[in-house]
Amino acid sequence: MGWGMREDEHRRRGGGYRPRWHGALLASAASLALAAPAFAQEAVVAEADASETAQEAQPKVTTLDEITVISRTGESAIETMASVSRVGQEELDRKMATTPLEMLQGVPGVAVQADSSRLSSSVNIRGLQDFGRVAVIVDGARQDFQRSGHGTQSTFWIDPMLVKQVDVIRGPVANTYGSGAIGGVVMFETKDARDFLKEWERYAISFTGQYETNGNGWTMSGTGAARINDNIDVLGNLVWRDYSEYDDGHGDEVPGTGFDVLSGMLKTSIRPNDYSELRLGWIGTDDGWEENSGASDLDLTQNTLTARYALDDPDNPWIDLHINGSWNQAKLDQEYLTDVRQFDSVTGEVITVPAGAKTSYDLDTYGIDLWNTSRFDTGALAHELTYGGDWLKDEVTTSSPLGGSDVYTPSGDRNVWGAYVQDKLTWHWFEVIGALRYDSYELDGTDVDSDGDRLSPRLTVGVSPFEGPVLGGLQVYGTYAEGYRSPTTTETLISGLHPSGVAFPFLPNADLRPETGKTWEFGVNYERDSLFVADDRLRLKAAYFNNDVDDFIDGQTLSAFDPTSGCPLRPDLLGSPTYAPICFQYQNFAEARLHGFELEAAYDAGWIFGGLTASIIDGWRKADGVKEDIVSIPASQLGGSLGFRLLEQRLSFGGEVEHNIAPDGAEYAKDYTLVNAFARYDVNENFRASLRAENLFDVRYANPLNATTTSVVYEPGLSVKVGATLRFGG
């Protein structure tokens, strides 16, 4: 959550989409899509037989049954003794998502704060967000870009068309995924050629078009994949989106909600043998929008390079090795289109930033992550011993010769590294997970340095001794886990004067202590097959959590008239009507507590399927012994879905309901209920049509995370999405 520096009042640039980015950035992806038919010389052309005998509809594997990348020990979500969720390909297709927010809609305990342009998203898990409290990872690469201002602080973008699944783990039990994730981890896994190609195909191409009525939004996507030989395959994808401003539930246009974005991806998989694989990938995004009622033009370019190696020899249980390397670059260029009056960051005098002045925000994030799992037995105990280490470096460079933004999003470097060991012991119906992680960090700024380290433990105990038609498949577990988050460059180094409106100083804080999250969680996993009819499936996960965050870092307003506050009085500004005798500083609070309940259930009988989700979150922080609301507490939610599959599962349709309860203290957000409907028809293997209607009753509502004292961004009213995909291969 922001302290109030820029107004997130974005306006779509006039004149439609204007190509701004470098031609070479995505040209290789386009070349792949166009060149894929060249591999057809060796292909066997197969034609779909429409008269093929229809098979009886069978229940589909629920997302809680699928092996999650996030477990690192080959477990499904329903088997994991932690709060883990997955959004799989079928659900992503059903959502017809435009933004990361829509991909995560309905996941228990997860909310997304997005600026008005919808291009910047900050993920909130259990009331924690921003500055690395939630680790967002795309194909193994951390997404740490941040720009200080109103609204979102940490921000990322990944186009839903590139994604095949999203895994979420809630709480600091995700300590094998690097330092800082005291809220949890969200992992986006993009599509591979093997997800796209049928077993007999050497190449395939698909084209997707989608139109959204509210905002006159167009999406065009092209994908091409080729199997060069049995050991090498490649995939490329291009996605273009063009959206105008949408209308809220009252029919009022919401300014600044239009955007243009172009995304692309290239991936290749190389398999030297049956038990090892090297995956290389590139993801690029270029988008632009106007901000502050057209006063400035912004262009954001992101490039992510990843290399991931896996070695899993089935004849050697001691080796299940993974080595990941990544580089993520985000570059935001801001150009003032009109003269803008601001306060000088040092003197406080009113200055004019002339049209044409430029500011740039650059972040380079380097990461290495390696781990191995050894499986062995000691007597009656089965062990899965996972051990590894990781290193992350953020290099922040802000250049603002005239605007002074370099003091609000300060330059600096942060190195974070850690090592861990985790052992999962299994004896029949009894399981124990013990883990220990060591974290260390160094932060270097112009005048301020900071460092620290810590050991963080985890202990989980689970039992499943139950049998019989009702209790069979029930597992009960309890967990205690700790996490450690180091201060970021902005929290530590921010300085200067608030740029406009009211002038007051920001104060750096070299004495910031890292946050420590201490979580208790008690949960149940339940799985049953053939409950009501043969081969149906019921899966359920529920958990209660209590997360105490010691030394919680948050913004604090200080009085210049309090001699103990450290806030200097500016006599030179006392005569100015725009000067406020206050200061803003990130400080440690003695404690913050967040607690709540989460539920996720899925049922599938083939011809009928449905789900139920719930999350209740509350919390507070203590300042001088007084409890205060935490502004990052999201709405509590209760959601349900019901769908049907007919015509040998080629036709699916259904509806969704979601009720949201505004958190305490949310003055500008109210309770609301949304109703959605969806349908999809697979005409054959190569053509499908999709339809989705969102907010059927045209409710006017605001996400509590986007409704503050400085601005309220209302969400879209009724919107209908229509899409079609054409595919061919050989």
XYZ file of C-alpha atoms in Angstrom:
730
model
C 0.000 0.000 0.000
C 1.288 3.462 -0.850
C 1.936 6.564 1.195
C 0.528 9.008 -1.303
C 2.928 10.243 -3.896
C 1.323 9.848 -7.291
C -2.348 9.770 -8.173
C -3.227 6.496 -9.906
C -5.483 8.329 -12.306
C -4.341 6.863 -15.596
C -5.802 7.845 -18.947
C -5.520 5.775 -22.073
C -3.322 7.417 -24.643
C -5.200 8.852 -27.573
C -4.975 7.592 -31.119
C -5.125 3.898 -30.267
C -2.131 1.604 -30.029
C 1.181 3.114 -31.037
C 4.073 0.675 -31.530
C 6.832 1.858 -29.239
C 9.004 -1.075 -28.621
C 12.058 -2.459 -30.273
C 11.309 -4.534 -33.340
C 13.696 -7.288 -32.373
C 12.079 -7.782 -28.988
C 9.402 -10.177 -30.180
C 10.317 -10.743 -33.819
C 11.789 -14.139 -33.056
C 8.522 -15.306 -31.523
C 6.608 -14.197 -34.604
C 9.105 -15.950 -36.864
C 8.608 -19.180 -34.975
C 4.838 -19.015 -35.305
C 5.087 -18.397 -39.058
C 7.836 -20.919 -39.699
C 6.354 -23.870 -37.839
C 4.731 -25.387 -40.979
C 8.211 -25.990 -42.368
C 8.453 -28.975 -40.066
C 5.473 -30.530 -41.798
C 7.704 -32.316 -44.317
C 8.241 -35.105 -41.805
C 4.812 -34.911 -40.214
C 2.019 -37.385 -40.489
C -1.143 -35.484 -41.301
C -3.996 -36.652 -39.124
C -7.606 -35.716 -39.659
C -10.184 -35.670 -36.910
C -12.883 -38.302 -37.359
C -16.141 -36.597 -36.469
C -17.971 -39.908 -36.439
C -15.679 -41.344 -33.783
C -17.579 -43.285 -31.145
C -18.406 -41.032 -28.230
C -17.052 -42.149 -24.903
C -18.915 -41.938 -21.655
C -18.271 -38.701 -19.794
C -15.761 -39.259 -17.018
C -14.907 -37.005 -14.078
C -11.876 -34.833 -14.679
C -8.916 -34.656 -12.341
C -9.486 -31.688 -10.045
C -6.783 -29.065 -9.626
C -6.331 -30.264 -6.043
C -5.215 -33.640 -7.479
C -2.583 -32.227 -9.825
C 1.078 -32.310 -8.870
C 2.098 -28.800 -7.877
C 5.407 -27.254 -8.843
C 5.417 -25.482 -5.523
C 5.689 -28.620 -3.372
C 9.238 -29.493 -4.572
C 8.582 -33.092 -3.453
C 6.111 -34.175 -6.138
C 2.912 -33.788 -4.119
C -0.533 -32.708 -5.203
C -2.310 -29.884 -3.404
C -4.658 -32.300 -1.620
C -1.649 -34.254 -0.292
C 0.255 -31.194 0.896
C 0.116 -30.351 4.605
C -0.101 -26.650 3.850
C -2.557 -24.176 2.350
C -1.859 -24.763 -1.337
C -4.130 -23.950 -4.288
C -3.823 -24.334 -8.028
C -5.540 -22.550 -10.906
C -5.213 -24.983 -13.810
C -5.591 -24.617 -17.565
C -9.291 -25.537 -17.648
C -10.132 -22.911 -15.040
C -7.941 -20.302 -16.736
C -9.776 -20.950 -20.006
C -13.094 -20.630 -18.197
C -12.102 -17.292 -16.650
C -11.055 -15.824 -20.039
C -8.794 -13.632 -17.921
C -7.511 -10.269 -19.110
C -5.233 -9.469 -16.145
C -3.387 -11.279 -13.333
C -6.172 -10.144 -10.990
C -8.727 -12.158 -12.945
C -6.517 -15.265 -12.952
C -6.399 -15.234 -9.136
C -10.047 -14.303 -8.600
C -11.656 -16.682 -6.102
C -8.471 -18.259 -4.718
C -8.940 -18.409 -0.912
C -6.895 -15.885 1.034
C -5.645 -14.136 -2.111
C -6.493 -10.640 -3.344
C -4.903 -8.390 -5.936
C -4.469 -4.628 -5.795
C -4.192 -3.104 -9.255
C -3.756 0.477 -10.369
C -6.418 1.988 -12.591
C -4.611 1.047 -15.808
C -4.707 -2.622 -14.694
C -1.116 -3.061 -15.885
C 0.420 -2.979 -12.391
C -0.652 -5.635 -9.902
C 0.369 -6.355 -6.318
C -0.629 -9.740 -4.873
C -2.008 -9.833 -1.329
C -1.998 -13.086 0.662
C -3.649 -13.187 4.072
C -3.457 -9.409 4.393
C 0.245 -9.086 3.525
C 1.547 -7.506 0.335
C 4.236 -5.274 -1.199
C 7.996 -5.129 -0.713
C 8.491 -8.885 -1.178
C 6.102 -10.119 1.521
C 4.519 -12.162 -1.254
C 7.037 -13.685 -3.643
C 5.755 -13.543 -7.229
C 7.673 -15.967 -9.432
C 7.313 -16.463 -13.194
C 9.050 -19.572 -14.549
C 11.424 -19.466 -11.595
C 12.235 -15.721 -11.865
C 11.361 -13.315 -9.034
C 9.304 -10.255 -9.985
C 10.496 -7.458 -7.673
C 9.833 -4.255 -9.632
C 8.607 -1.404 -7.435
C 7.784 2.283 -7.812
C 6.659 4.342 -4.840
C 3.369 6.184 -4.986
C -0.331 5.883 -4.329
C -1.729 2.394 -4.679
C 0.478 -0.537 -5.577
C 4.116 -0.550 -4.514
C 5.402 -3.887 -5.779
C 4.110 -4.484 -9.275
C 4.249 -7.095 -12.025
C 2.507 -8.103 -15.253
C 2.138 -11.492 -16.925
C -0.344 -12.003 -19.740
C -2.886 -14.750 -18.954
C -2.591 -16.080 -22.513
C 0.984 -17.182 -21.734
C 0.118 -19.023 -18.511
C -0.836 -22.694 -18.143
C -1.176 -22.828 -14.344
C -0.836 -20.770 -11.179
C 0.250 -22.323 -7.876
C -0.306 -20.487 -4.595
C 1.037 -21.365 -1.161
C -0.124 -19.272 1.776
C 1.997 -18.473 4.800
C 5.744 -18.649 5.582
C 5.806 -22.437 5.032
C 7.016 -21.445 1.551
C 10.504 -20.868 2.983
C 12.114 -23.078 0.336
C 11.317 -20.380 -2.229
C 13.659 -17.695 -1.014
C 13.786 -15.017 1.624
C 11.039 -12.577 2.467
C 7.870 -14.488 1.604
C 6.223 -14.217 5.023
C 2.847 -13.910 3.295
C 3.289 -16.669 0.740
C 4.286 -17.434 -2.831
C 2.502 -17.172 -6.177
C 4.098 -19.116 -9.018
C 3.084 -18.574 -12.633
C 4.130 -21.388 -14.960
C 3.982 -20.581 -18.663
C 3.107 -22.987 -21.462
C 5.570 -25.444 -22.961
C 5.579 -27.074 -26.375
C 4.557 -30.375 -24.789
C 1.419 -28.699 -23.425
C 0.533 -27.566 -26.921
C 1.550 -30.428 -29.199
C -0.317 -33.709 -29.446
C 1.806 -36.850 -29.173
C 1.819 -37.492 -32.918
C 2.349 -33.870 -34.018
C 5.586 -32.350 -35.251
C 4.167 -28.828 -35.371
C 1.009 -26.939 -34.447
C -0.288 -23.383 -34.729
C -3.234 -21.708 -33.030
C -4.895 -18.304 -33.232
C -7.155 -16.874 -30.541
C -9.362 -13.813 -30.750
C -11.326 -12.356 -27.858
C -13.622 -9.351 -27.525
C -14.908 -7.743 -24.326
C -17.907 -5.421 -24.484
C -17.113 -3.252 -21.453
C -14.142 -1.181 -22.560
C -14.297 -2.304 -26.180
C -11.385 -4.630 -25.461
C -9.674 -6.686 -28.140
C -7.201 -9.519 -27.603
C -5.322 -11.321 -30.378
C -2.947 -14.201 -29.709
C -0.883 -16.497 -31.916
C 1.029 -19.582 -30.785
C 3.383 -21.829 -32.736
C 5.207 -24.938 -31.534
C 7.466 -27.483 -33.181
C 9.043 -30.766 -32.195
C 12.438 -30.676 -33.875
C 13.183 -34.237 -32.762
C 12.306 -36.471 -29.837
C 14.606 -34.503 -27.528
C 14.106 -30.858 -28.553
C 10.981 -28.762 -28.909
C 10.266 -25.038 -29.143
C 7.282 -22.756 -28.599
C 6.589 -19.099 -29.357
C 3.653 -16.889 -28.473
C 2.516 -13.329 -29.204
C -0.350 -11.549 -27.437
C -1.711 -8.081 -28.186
C -4.375 -6.352 -26.076
C -6.091 -3.026 -26.754
C -8.617 -1.803 -24.173
C -10.428 1.497 -23.764
C -11.815 2.860 -20.501
C -14.524 0.661 -18.994
C -17.800 1.686 -17.317
C -18.612 0.909 -13.692
C -21.925 -0.513 -12.508
C -23.601 2.910 -12.698
C -22.589 3.326 -16.329
C -19.936 5.934 -15.519
C -16.659 5.731 -17.422
C -13.714 5.106 -15.087
C -10.837 7.363 -16.233
C -7.463 5.862 -16.973
C -8.584 2.222 -17.182
C -7.660 1.727 -20.836
C -4.357 0.203 -21.851
C -2.353 -1.265 -24.709
C 0.069 -4.110 -24.115
C 2.116 -6.412 -26.297
C 3.615 -9.588 -24.820
C 5.634 -12.448 -26.201
C 7.385 -15.616 -25.176
C 9.977 -18.039 -26.528
C 10.759 -21.368 -24.846
C 12.723 -24.449 -25.718
C 13.146 -27.759 -23.921
C 16.192 -29.962 -24.422
C 16.158 -33.504 -23.030
C 19.607 -35.157 -23.276
C 18.121 -38.396 -21.906
C 14.962 -39.750 -20.306
C 15.642 -38.302 -16.864
C 17.134 -34.847 -17.437
C 15.856 -31.669 -19.045
C 17.095 -28.154 -19.751
C 14.448 -25.478 -20.294
C 15.391 -22.060 -21.664
C 12.898 -19.226 -21.829
C 12.337 -15.571 -22.586
C 9.259 -13.493 -21.765
C 8.919 -9.892 -22.954
C 6.302 -7.240 -22.364
C 5.968 -3.672 -23.581
C 3.090 -1.438 -22.574
C 2.250 2.213 -22.179
C -0.301 4.510 -20.628
C -0.864 8.095 -19.586
C -0.894 9.142 -15.960
C -2.014 12.078 -13.838
C -4.835 13.098 -16.204
C -2.555 13.062 -19.215
C 0.309 14.992 -17.628
C 2.859 12.251 -18.291
C 3.431 9.363 -20.670
C 4.808 6.067 -19.369
C 6.404 3.129 -21.174
C 7.220 -0.069 -19.299
C 9.417 -2.730 -20.869
C 10.121 -6.037 -19.151
C 12.388 -8.888 -20.206
C 12.814 -12.135 -18.295
C 15.414 -14.767 -19.164
C 15.352 -18.149 -17.435
C 17.380 -21.355 -17.531
C 16.129 -24.376 -15.585
C 17.809 -27.753 -15.363
C 16.283 -30.866 -13.780
C 17.870 -34.279 -13.196
C 15.706 -37.071 -11.770
C 17.138 -40.547 -12.244
C 14.495 -43.122 -11.224
C 17.275 -45.626 -10.500
C 18.962 -43.269 -8.037
C 16.627 -42.128 -5.221
C 19.335 -39.857 -3.843
C 19.237 -37.507 -6.827
C 16.315 -35.249 -7.737
C 18.297 -32.141 -8.650
C 17.056 -28.759 -9.849
C 19.140 -25.711 -10.801
C 17.445 -22.466 -11.839
C 19.011 -19.231 -13.010
C 17.183 -16.053 -13.991
C 17.570 -12.417 -14.952
C 14.602 -10.083 -14.886
C 14.847 -6.512 -16.182
C 12.110 -3.925 -15.797
C 12.521 -0.425 -17.231
C 9.895 2.278 -16.763
C 10.356 5.547 -18.679
C 8.215 8.532 -17.761
C 8.019 11.656 -19.918
C 6.167 14.780 -18.829
C 3.757 15.937 -21.542
C 2.938 19.258 -19.876
C 4.681 21.592 -17.458
C 4.197 20.207 -13.934
C 4.642 22.206 -10.731
C 6.341 20.308 -7.911
C 8.231 20.960 -4.721
C 11.986 20.803 -4.950
C 12.988 17.644 -3.081
C 15.537 19.508 -0.947
C 14.616 23.183 -0.640
C 10.851 22.806 -0.781
C 10.556 25.653 -3.260
C 7.965 25.316 -5.995
C 9.668 24.440 -9.269
C 8.376 23.715 -12.740
C 9.250 20.411 -14.352
C 9.031 21.298 -18.058
C 7.305 19.239 -20.707
C 9.788 16.785 -22.177
C 11.570 16.097 -18.879
C 12.164 12.402 -18.326
C 12.434 10.046 -15.379
C 13.466 6.401 -15.541
C 13.050 3.580 -13.038
C 15.241 0.545 -13.737
C 15.411 -2.745 -11.869
C 17.656 -5.694 -12.630
C 16.981 -8.817 -10.582
C 19.409 -11.737 -10.704
C 18.578 -15.057 -9.121
C 20.017 -18.528 -8.578
C 18.009 -21.307 -6.964
C 19.194 -24.881 -6.537
C 17.921 -27.826 -4.541
C 18.018 -31.603 -4.369
C 15.715 -34.188 -2.815
C 17.062 -37.495 -1.534
C 14.644 -40.318 -0.752
C 15.617 -43.133 1.600
C 14.364 -45.243 4.501
C 15.585 -45.634 8.061
C 13.811 -48.618 9.474
C 10.059 -48.065 9.186
C 10.482 -44.356 8.402
C 10.480 -43.063 4.823
C 12.439 -39.842 4.304
C 12.241 -37.111 1.671
C 15.210 -34.901 2.480
C 15.258 -31.633 0.526
C 18.202 -29.252 0.816
C 19.331 -26.273 -1.195
C 20.149 -22.607 -1.374
C 19.252 -19.447 -3.232
C 20.655 -16.011 -4.011
C 18.869 -12.896 -5.169
C 20.176 -9.460 -6.096
C 18.097 -6.355 -6.838
C 19.834 -3.420 -8.540
C 17.613 -0.322 -8.458
C 18.570 2.719 -10.548
C 16.335 5.777 -10.611
C 17.265 8.748 -12.779
C 15.293 11.963 -12.351
C 17.426 15.037 -13.019
C 14.484 17.458 -12.870
C 11.573 15.689 -11.187
C 13.284 14.507 -8.006
C 11.739 11.025 -8.154
C 15.107 9.448 -7.369
C 14.610 10.310 -3.708
C 11.130 8.746 -3.559
C 12.114 5.503 -5.286
C 15.794 5.597 -4.323
C 18.605 3.804 -6.082
C 20.406 1.036 -4.259
C 21.454 -2.615 -4.250
C 20.156 -5.466 -2.134
C 21.705 -8.924 -1.853
C 19.676 -11.692 -0.223
C 20.780 -15.285 0.136
C 19.841 -18.325 2.131
C 20.133 -22.072 2.625
C 17.693 -24.622 3.973
C 17.153 -28.252 4.828
C 13.795 -29.990 5.129
C 12.987 -33.600 5.982
C 9.584 -35.175 5.475
C 9.223 -38.370 7.510
C 6.380 -40.812 6.835
C 5.280 -43.794 8.896
C 2.033 -45.309 7.677
C -0.612 -42.684 8.607
C 1.788 -40.397 10.502
C 3.813 -37.621 8.806
C 6.252 -35.052 10.160
C 8.013 -32.230 8.313
C 10.919 -30.519 10.002
C 12.768 -27.667 8.308
C 15.321 -24.988 9.064
C 16.238 -22.006 6.875
C 19.088 -19.518 7.205
C 18.670 -16.039 5.650
C 21.119 -13.181 5.284
C 20.967 -9.836 3.503
C 22.997 -6.723 2.704
C 21.541 -3.421 1.512
C 23.727 -0.662 0.077
C 22.554 2.889 -0.582
C 24.278 6.210 -1.143
C 24.489 7.119 2.549
C 22.815 4.196 4.339
C 23.799 0.528 4.633
C 21.987 -2.306 6.370
C 22.487 -6.034 6.963
C 21.198 -8.928 9.054
C 20.615 -12.670 9.269
C 18.390 -15.231 10.999
C 17.457 -18.904 11.363
C 13.770 -19.730 10.756
C 12.254 -23.105 11.748
C 9.234 -25.066 10.543
C 7.486 -28.065 12.094
C 4.427 -29.805 10.649
C 2.684 -32.883 12.058
C -0.088 -34.692 10.197
C -2.166 -37.800 10.886
C -4.569 -39.789 8.715
C -5.499 -42.893 10.746
C -9.118 -42.802 9.737
C -10.946 -45.526 7.824
C -14.467 -46.211 6.688
C -16.919 -44.730 4.186
C -17.003 -41.296 5.837
C -13.663 -40.634 7.557
C -11.454 -42.512 5.115
C -9.354 -39.985 3.187
C -9.284 -37.442 6.031
C -5.964 -35.943 7.118
C -5.503 -33.498 10.006
C -2.328 -31.438 10.398
C -0.822 -28.653 12.451
C 2.074 -26.352 11.527
C 4.327 -23.810 13.167
C 6.544 -21.875 10.760
C 8.604 -18.702 10.765
C 9.667 -16.421 7.935
C 12.097 -13.508 7.619
C 11.838 -10.413 5.400
C 14.613 -7.880 5.077
C 13.822 -4.166 4.520
C 13.812 -3.009 0.915
C 15.718 -0.088 -0.578
C 12.630 2.145 -0.581
C 11.672 1.418 3.028
C 15.224 2.108 4.172
C 16.439 4.909 1.897
C 13.388 7.023 0.996
C 14.013 10.753 1.522
C 13.108 14.196 0.228
C 9.827 16.129 0.107
C 6.396 15.001 -0.979
C 6.267 16.238 -4.582
C 2.890 17.962 -4.857
C -0.241 18.979 -3.007
C 1.207 19.260 0.492
C 4.931 19.512 1.199
C 6.300 17.296 3.966
C 9.559 15.350 4.313
C 10.183 11.638 3.895
C 12.800 10.341 6.308
C 15.192 7.431 5.669
C 15.562 4.825 8.390
C 18.867 2.981 8.629
C 17.691 1.321 11.857
C 14.842 -0.652 10.305
C 14.807 -4.224 11.572
C 13.695 -7.135 9.389
C 10.196 -8.511 9.836
C 9.678 -11.949 11.358
C 6.469 -13.825 10.633
C 5.418 -16.536 13.095
C 2.472 -18.602 11.919
C 0.342 -21.291 13.529
C -1.873 -23.196 11.132
C -4.314 -26.057 11.694
C -5.848 -27.706 8.668
C -7.644 -30.672 7.174
C -7.351 -32.388 3.797
C -10.178 -34.639 2.636
C -10.437 -36.728 -0.520
C -13.112 -39.230 -1.486
C -13.886 -41.077 -4.702
C -17.211 -42.680 -5.669
C -18.989 -40.721 -2.961
C -22.396 -40.323 -4.623
C -21.925 -42.075 -7.965
C -19.224 -44.306 -9.410
C -15.904 -42.547 -9.977
C -16.963 -39.099 -8.787
C -14.413 -37.053 -6.847
C -14.652 -34.809 -3.793
C -11.649 -32.824 -2.614
C -11.585 -30.381 0.311
C -8.954 -28.300 2.085
C -9.629 -26.064 5.087
C -7.324 -24.222 7.476
C -7.270 -21.762 10.364
C -4.181 -19.560 10.627
C -2.695 -17.042 13.028
C 0.277 -15.011 11.804
C 2.129 -12.776 14.256
C 4.566 -10.436 12.515
C 7.203 -9.022 14.843
C 8.834 -5.711 13.876
C 6.151 -5.161 11.232
C 7.279 -2.403 8.839
C 4.728 0.209 7.854
C 4.508 3.917 7.181
C 4.125 6.264 10.135
C 3.207 9.951 10.209
C 5.340 11.953 12.673
C 4.779 15.395 14.170
C 7.448 18.056 13.786
C 6.315 19.519 17.122
C 7.174 16.285 18.979
C 10.861 16.564 19.948
C 11.112 12.777 20.332
C 9.797 11.948 16.847
C 12.944 12.783 14.899
C 10.856 14.854 12.490
C 12.603 18.182 11.839
C 10.609 21.403 11.783
C 11.285 23.376 8.591
C 11.257 27.065 9.617
C 12.049 28.014 6.032
C 8.724 26.502 4.946
C 6.490 27.614 7.836
C 5.203 30.561 5.868
C 4.128 28.404 2.948
C 0.410 27.509 2.828
C 1.343 24.125 1.343
C 3.743 23.081 4.106
C 2.590 20.519 6.681
C 4.707 20.182 9.860
C 4.766 16.391 9.637
C 7.093 13.695 8.326
C 6.601 10.255 6.821
C 8.913 7.389 7.704
C 8.846 3.610 7.485
C 9.152 2.262 11.020
C 9.000 -1.008 12.897
C 5.842 -1.655 14.855
C 6.075 -3.965 17.832
C 3.588 -6.415 16.413
C 0.993 -7.079 13.760
C -1.452 -9.965 13.931
C -3.417 -11.490 11.088
C -5.731 -14.441 11.521
C -8.484 -16.129 9.597
C -10.063 -19.182 8.022
C -9.879 -20.588 4.484
C -11.856 -23.268 2.660
C -11.519 -24.762 -0.799
C -13.654 -27.657 -2.057
C -14.105 -29.207 -5.501
C -16.545 -31.868 -6.732
C -16.536 -33.505 -10.164
C -18.784 -36.275 -11.476
C -18.097 -35.740 -15.156
C -21.428 -34.313 -16.274
C -21.645 -32.004 -13.257
C -18.907 -30.140 -11.403
C -18.702 -27.398 -8.811
C -16.686 -25.735 -6.129
C -16.886 -23.768 -2.915
C -14.355 -21.292 -1.539
C -14.253 -19.101 1.544
C -11.752 -16.839 3.250
C -12.161 -14.721 6.367
C -9.269 -12.423 7.271
C -8.853 -9.904 10.076
C -5.896 -8.180 11.655
C -4.355 -5.233 13.437
C -1.031 -3.618 14.212
C 0.121 -2.106 17.499
C 1.476 1.432 17.706
C 2.504 2.561 21.206
C 0.349 -0.180 22.679
C -2.746 0.890 20.720
C -4.307 -1.418 18.126
C -4.792 0.062 14.667
C -6.311 -1.250 11.451
C -3.992 -2.606 8.768
C -4.944 -1.026 5.450
C -3.856 -4.105 3.482
C -6.592 -6.327 4.931
C -8.669 -7.498 1.918
C -12.353 -8.323 1.757
C -13.527 -11.621 3.215
C -15.091 -13.822 0.542
C -17.555 -16.640 0.057
C -17.785 -18.096 -3.435
C -19.435 -20.965 -5.232
C -19.580 -22.368 -8.752
C -21.709 -24.952 -10.543
C -21.221 -26.275 -14.057
C -22.334 -28.979 -16.455
C -20.723 -30.935 -19.303
C -22.798 -32.315 -22.157
C -22.280 -33.740 -25.646
C -19.382 -35.996 -24.651
C -17.960 -33.080 -22.621
C -17.611 -30.897 -25.703
C -20.115 -28.412 -24.226
C -19.634 -26.957 -20.744
C -21.564 -24.152 -19.079
C -22.368 -22.861 -15.618
C -22.279 -19.961 -13.200
C -20.351 -18.433 -10.319
C -21.355 -16.388 -7.280
C -18.989 -14.440 -5.041
C -19.956 -12.425 -1.958
C -17.409 -9.965 -0.575
C -17.471 -8.447 2.906
C -15.530 -5.209 3.320
C -12.944 -5.238 6.130
C -13.303 -3.135 9.263
C -12.270 0.445 8.705
C -12.867 0.335 4.935
C -14.717 3.642 4.747
C -14.808 3.811 0.957
C -15.615 0.160 0.156
C -18.861 -1.690 0.826
C -20.061 -5.290 0.748
C -21.004 -6.578 -2.694
C -22.063 -9.745 -4.528
C -21.030 -10.692 -8.059
C -22.670 -13.232 -10.372
C -20.916 -14.575 -13.485
C -21.846 -17.087 -16.198
C -19.673 -19.066 -18.606
C -19.956 -21.444 -21.556
C -17.571 -23.225 -23.903
C -18.188 -25.405 -26.937
C -15.484 -27.523 -28.557
C -16.758 -27.908 -32.108
C -13.934 -30.366 -32.779
C -10.312 -30.842 -31.767
C -9.268 -27.769 -33.730
C -11.922 -25.151 -33.026
C -13.612 -23.929 -29.867
C -15.798 -20.979 -28.929
C -16.069 -19.416 -25.465
C -18.504 -17.031 -23.805
C -18.373 -15.380 -20.399
C -20.555 -12.741 -18.738
C -19.170 -11.020 -15.631
C -21.031 -8.927 -13.073
C -24.394 -9.931 -14.559
C -26.348 -7.560 -12.313
C -24.139 -4.554 -13.103
C -23.105 -3.948 -9.488
C -21.063 -0.837 -8.750
C -18.294 -1.862 -6.378
C -14.707 -1.153 -5.374
C -11.968 -3.505 -4.271
C -11.133 -2.365 -0.692
C -7.440 -2.366 -1.621
C -8.237 0.185 -4.362
C -10.474 2.394 -2.219
C -8.423 4.816 -0.113
C -8.687 8.358 1.150
C -6.898 9.635 -1.965
C -8.824 7.769 -4.659
C -11.469 5.127 -5.293
C -11.163 2.998 -8.422
C -14.479 1.337 -9.234
C -14.365 -2.041 -10.931
C -16.105 -2.905 -14.247
C -19.855 -3.233 -14.495
C -21.516 -5.812 -16.725
C -19.081 -7.177 -19.292
C -19.516 -9.919 -21.877
C -16.491 -11.727 -23.314
C -16.622 -13.669 -26.574
C -13.673 -15.697 -27.821
C -12.681 -18.328 -30.361
C -9.577 -20.444 -30.950
C -8.577 -22.078 -34.230
C -5.836 -24.686 -34.184
C -4.152 -26.913 -36.737
C -1.116 -29.149 -36.729
C 0.528 -32.107 -38.309
